[in-house]
Amino acid sequence: ISGPQGDNVVWLHRGDAPVGSLLTEAVRSLEFPEGEVHAFVHGEAGFVKELRRHLRMERGITRDQLSISGYWRLGHDEDGWQASKRDWNAQVEAEQ
């Protein structure tokens, strides 16, 4: 995959590591560029929640600079996740 000059693509092969753990670790170790940063984070709800906390609370990214959503949740089928997603999101927002 190629992108604009200066972009860096990193492949994370998780093997037996828990879902999202390598991605969470990689984001935490990033040096953010100067100026305004925007993030697009969509994936498994557990690690998305952790990244939301990191980006909002530790990195100071505002809601306007962040597109973030748990698209699925381990241990839930689509119907089960959709039925509980509103409560999950309310809990996540209350924690921040």
PDB file of C-alpha atoms in Angstrom:
ATOM      1  CA  ILE A   1       0.000   0.000   0.000  1.00  0.00           C
ATOM      2  CA  SER A   2       1.377   3.372  -0.910  1.00  0.00           C
ATOM      3  CA  GLY A   3       0.248   6.758   0.260  1.00  0.00           C
ATOM      4  CA  PRO A   4       1.331  10.360   0.117  1.00  0.00           C
ATOM      5  CA  GLN A   5       4.995  11.044   0.721  1.00  0.00           C
ATOM      6  CA  GLY A   6       5.705  10.988   4.436  1.00  0.00           C
ATOM      7  CA  ASP A   7       2.957   8.480   5.265  1.00  0.00           C
ATOM      8  CA  ASN A   8       4.063   5.291   6.950  1.00  0.00           C
ATOM      9  CA  VAL A   9       2.012   2.083   6.761  1.00  0.00           C
ATOM     10  CA  VAL A  10       2.605  -0.405   9.575  1.00  0.00           C
ATOM     11  CA  TRP A  11       1.234  -3.945   9.447  1.00  0.00           C
ATOM     12  CA  LEU A  12       0.438  -5.469  12.837  1.00  0.00           C
ATOM     13  CA  HIS A  13       0.264  -9.267  12.780  1.00  0.00           C
ATOM     14  CA  ARG A  14      -1.303 -10.173  16.110  1.00  0.00           C
ATOM     15  CA  GLY A  15      -0.778 -13.943  16.087  1.00  0.00           C
ATOM     16  CA  ASP A  16      -2.012 -15.066  19.511  1.00  0.00           C
ATOM     17  CA  ALA A  17      -2.151 -11.558  21.001  1.00  0.00           C
ATOM     18  CA  PRO A  18      -5.577 -10.349  22.183  1.00  0.00           C
ATOM     19  CA  VAL A  19      -7.716  -8.485  19.651  1.00  0.00           C
ATOM     20  CA  GLY A  20      -6.678  -4.840  19.477  1.00  0.00           C
ATOM     21  CA  SER A  21      -3.753  -5.111  21.883  1.00  0.00           C
ATOM     22  CA  LEU A  22      -1.049  -4.474  19.278  1.00  0.00           C
ATOM     23  CA  LEU A  23      -2.996  -1.609  17.726  1.00  0.00           C
ATOM     24  CA  THR A  24      -3.610   0.015  21.106  1.00  0.00           C
ATOM     25  CA  GLU A  25       0.075  -0.288  21.955  1.00  0.00           C
ATOM     26  CA  ALA A  26       1.082   1.134  18.563  1.00  0.00           C
ATOM     27  CA  VAL A  27      -1.212   4.164  18.903  1.00  0.00           C
ATOM     28  CA  ARG A  28       0.022   4.838  22.439  1.00  0.00           C
ATOM     29  CA  SER A  29       3.621   4.884  21.211  1.00  0.00           C
ATOM     30  CA  LEU A  30       2.984   7.258  18.280  1.00  0.00           C
ATOM     31  CA  GLU A  31       4.557  10.683  18.158  1.00  0.00           C
ATOM     32  CA  PHE A  32       1.714  12.928  17.056  1.00  0.00           C
ATOM     33  CA  PRO A  33       2.556  15.708  14.611  1.00  0.00           C
ATOM     34  CA  GLU A  34       2.408  19.331  15.669  1.00  0.00           C
ATOM     35  CA  GLY A  35      -0.917  21.055  15.151  1.00  0.00           C
ATOM     36  CA  GLU A  36      -4.390  19.629  14.938  1.00  0.00           C
ATOM     37  CA  VAL A  37      -4.716  15.830  14.826  1.00  0.00           C
ATOM     38  CA  HIS A  38      -7.768  13.912  13.621  1.00  0.00           C
ATOM     39  CA  ALA A  39      -8.400  10.221  14.249  1.00  0.00           C
ATOM     40  CA  PHE A  40     -10.692   7.654  12.625  1.00  0.00           C
ATOM     41  CA  VAL A  41     -11.051   4.593  14.874  1.00  0.00           C
ATOM     42  CA  HIS A  42     -13.584   1.852  14.184  1.00  0.00           C
ATOM     43  CA  GLY A  43     -13.319  -1.781  15.269  1.00  0.00           C
ATOM     44  CA  GLU A  44     -13.964  -4.126  18.183  1.00  0.00           C
ATOM     45  CA  ALA A  45     -15.691  -2.226  21.005  1.00  0.00           C
ATOM     46  CA  GLY A  46     -13.260  -3.209  23.764  1.00  0.00           C
ATOM     47  CA  PHE A  47     -10.117  -1.798  22.192  1.00  0.00           C
ATOM     48  CA  VAL A  48     -12.012   1.114  20.651  1.00  0.00           C
ATOM     49  CA  LYS A  49     -13.076   2.103  24.172  1.00  0.00           C
ATOM     50  CA  GLU A  50      -9.458   2.007  25.325  1.00  0.00           C
ATOM     51  CA  LEU A  51      -8.285   4.078  22.362  1.00  0.00           C
ATOM     52  CA  ARG A  52     -11.103   6.583  22.885  1.00  0.00           C
ATOM     53  CA  ARG A  53      -9.964   7.108  26.473  1.00  0.00           C
ATOM     54  CA  HIS A  54      -6.344   7.480  25.396  1.00  0.00           C
ATOM     55  CA  LEU A  55      -7.061   9.892  22.545  1.00  0.00           C
ATOM     56  CA  ARG A  56      -9.572  12.056  24.425  1.00  0.00           C
ATOM     57  CA  MET A  57      -8.123  12.067  27.937  1.00  0.00           C
ATOM     58  CA  GLU A  58      -4.382  11.604  27.428  1.00  0.00           C
ATOM     59  CA  ARG A  59      -3.888  13.209  24.011  1.00  0.00           C
ATOM     60  CA  GLY A  60      -6.572  15.896  24.267  1.00  0.00           C
ATOM     61  CA  ILE A  61      -8.262  15.148  20.957  1.00  0.00           C
ATOM     62  CA  THR A  62     -11.687  16.784  20.895  1.00  0.00           C
ATOM     63  CA  ARG A  63     -14.924  15.117  19.800  1.00  0.00           C
ATOM     64  CA  ASP A  64     -14.836  17.191  16.614  1.00  0.00           C
ATOM     65  CA  GLN A  65     -11.445  15.711  15.736  1.00  0.00           C
ATOM     66  CA  LEU A  66     -12.492  12.114  16.366  1.00  0.00           C
ATOM     67  CA  SER A  67     -14.612   9.609  14.455  1.00  0.00           C
ATOM     68  CA  ILE A  68     -14.826   6.559  16.700  1.00  0.00           C
ATOM     69  CA  SER A  69     -17.196   3.626  17.056  1.00  0.00           C
ATOM     70  CA  GLY A  70     -17.235   0.037  18.221  1.00  0.00           C
ATOM     71  CA  TYR A  71     -18.524  -1.801  15.150  1.00  0.00           C
ATOM     72  CA  TRP A  72     -18.685  -5.162  16.886  1.00  0.00           C
ATOM     73  CA  ARG A  73     -18.013  -6.691  20.286  1.00  0.00           C
ATOM     74  CA  LEU A  74     -16.324  -9.983  21.052  1.00  0.00           C
ATOM     75  CA  GLY A  75     -18.764 -12.548  22.399  1.00  0.00           C
ATOM     76  CA  HIS A  76     -21.806 -10.930  20.766  1.00  0.00           C
ATOM     77  CA  ASP A  77     -23.492 -11.664  17.471  1.00  0.00           C
ATOM     78  CA  GLU A  78     -24.717  -8.748  15.353  1.00  0.00           C
ATOM     79  CA  ASP A  79     -28.196  -8.675  16.905  1.00  0.00           C
ATOM     80  CA  GLY A  80     -26.854  -8.946  20.455  1.00  0.00           C
ATOM     81  CA  TRP A  81     -24.317  -6.174  19.912  1.00  0.00           C
ATOM     82  CA  GLN A  82     -26.822  -3.831  18.283  1.00  0.00           C
ATOM     83  CA  ALA A  83     -29.276  -4.431  21.155  1.00  0.00           C
ATOM     84  CA  SER A  84     -26.679  -3.454  23.760  1.00  0.00           C
ATOM     85  CA  LYS A  85     -24.669  -0.841  21.827  1.00  0.00           C
ATOM     86  CA  ARG A  86     -26.673   2.194  22.973  1.00  0.00           C
ATOM     87  CA  ASP A  87     -26.132   1.304  26.657  1.00  0.00           C
ATOM     88  CA  TRP A  88     -22.447   0.522  26.000  1.00  0.00           C
ATOM     89  CA  ASN A  89     -21.920   3.899  24.314  1.00  0.00           C
ATOM     90  CA  ALA A  90     -23.711   5.745  27.129  1.00  0.00           C
ATOM     91  CA  GLN A  91     -21.461   4.034  29.681  1.00  0.00           C
ATOM     92  CA  VAL A  92     -18.329   4.888  27.689  1.00  0.00           C
ATOM     93  CA  GLU A  93     -19.371   8.553  27.403  1.00  0.00           C
ATOM     94  CA  ALA A  94     -20.151   8.719  31.137  1.00  0.00           C
ATOM     95  CA  GLU A  95     -16.629   7.483  31.922  1.00  0.00           C
ATOM     96  CA  GLN A  96     -15.106  10.430  30.075  1.00  0.00           C
TER      97      GLN A  96
END
